[in-house]
Amino acid sequence: MAEKKKRVPATPEETRHLLRKAVSCAPRPLPAGFFPGLMARSEEEGCARSDMLDTLDEWLNYGYCRIIDYITQDIEITAEGESFFY
């Protein structure tokens, strides 16, 4: 039986880069439910949930996005975010 490859945890910088790249490559406008799915996939890839939430907090503070569903943490990109991500 083949052993599973152990994933190395991502650094906060790698997490930030991964999330920004994924949002940049997503269809516009950001589809509903896309960001929570992205966070789940990133967590599977080794990103810490706390690092992802820190990145989301930064984006919210800079005005790049706004939360449209507080339970799932789904977001939409603002006009300021358009220039940052695209």
Coordinates of C-alpha atoms in Angstrom, one line a residue:
M1 CA 0.0 0.0 0.0
A2 CA 1.4 3.4 -1.0
E3 CA 1.9 5.9 1.8
K4 CA 0.3 9.3 1.6
K5 CA 2.6 12.1 1.0
K6 CA 2.8 14.3 4.0
R7 CA 1.9 17.9 3.2
V8 CA 4.1 20.7 4.5
P9 CA 2.2 23.5 6.1
A10 CA 2.1 26.6 4.0
T11 CA 3.6 29.8 5.4
P12 CA 1.4 32.9 5.8
E13 CA 3.1 34.5 2.8
E14 CA 2.4 31.4 0.7
T15 CA -1.2 31.3 1.9
R16 CA -1.6 35.0 1.0
H17 CA -0.2 34.4 -2.5
L18 CA -2.3 31.3 -3.1
L19 CA -5.5 33.1 -2.2
R20 CA -4.8 36.2 -4.2
K21 CA -3.8 34.1 -7.3
A22 CA -7.0 31.9 -7.0
V23 CA -9.2 35.0 -6.7
S24 CA -7.4 36.6 -9.6
C25 CA -8.1 33.6 -11.8
A26 CA -11.7 33.2 -10.8
P27 CA -14.5 34.3 -13.2
R28 CA -15.8 37.9 -12.8
P29 CA -17.9 38.7 -10.8
L30 CA -16.8 36.2 -8.2
P31 CA -19.3 33.4 -8.2
A32 CA -21.4 32.9 -5.0
G33 CA -19.8 30.2 -2.9
F34 CA -16.5 30.4 -4.7
F35 CA -14.5 31.8 -1.8
P36 CA -15.6 29.3 0.9
G37 CA -14.8 26.5 -1.5
L38 CA -11.4 28.0 -2.2
M39 CA -10.7 28.2 1.6
A40 CA -11.7 24.5 2.0
R41 CA -9.3 23.5 -0.9
S42 CA -6.5 25.6 0.5
E43 CA -6.9 24.0 3.9
E44 CA -6.6 20.6 2.3
E45 CA -3.4 21.8 0.6
G46 CA -1.8 22.7 3.9
C47 CA -2.8 26.3 4.5
A48 CA -3.7 27.2 8.1
R49 CA -7.3 28.5 8.5
S50 CA -6.0 31.2 10.8
D51 CA -3.6 32.4 8.0
M52 CA -6.5 32.4 5.5
L53 CA -8.7 34.4 7.9
D54 CA -5.8 36.9 8.5
T55 CA -5.5 37.4 4.7
L56 CA -9.3 37.9 4.5
D57 CA -9.1 40.5 7.3
E58 CA -6.4 42.4 5.4
W59 CA -8.5 42.4 2.3
L60 CA -11.5 43.7 4.3
N61 CA -9.4 46.4 6.0
Y62 CA -8.1 47.6 2.6
G63 CA -11.6 47.6 1.1
Y64 CA -10.8 45.0 -1.5
C65 CA -13.8 42.9 -0.7
R66 CA -16.9 42.7 1.5
I67 CA -18.5 39.7 3.2
I68 CA -21.9 38.8 1.7
D69 CA -22.4 35.7 3.9
Y70 CA -21.0 35.8 7.4
I71 CA -21.7 32.2 8.1
T72 CA -19.8 30.8 5.1
Q73 CA -17.5 33.8 4.9
D74 CA -18.4 34.3 1.2
I75 CA -17.1 37.5 -0.3
E76 CA -17.6 39.8 -3.2
I77 CA -14.9 42.0 -4.8
T78 CA -15.3 45.8 -4.5
A79 CA -14.2 48.4 -7.0
E80 CA -10.9 48.8 -5.1
G81 CA -10.4 45.0 -5.2
E82 CA -10.9 45.0 -8.9
S83 CA -7.7 46.9 -9.4
F84 CA -5.9 44.8 -6.7
F85 CA -6.9 41.4 -8.0
Y86 CA -7.2 42.1 -11.8

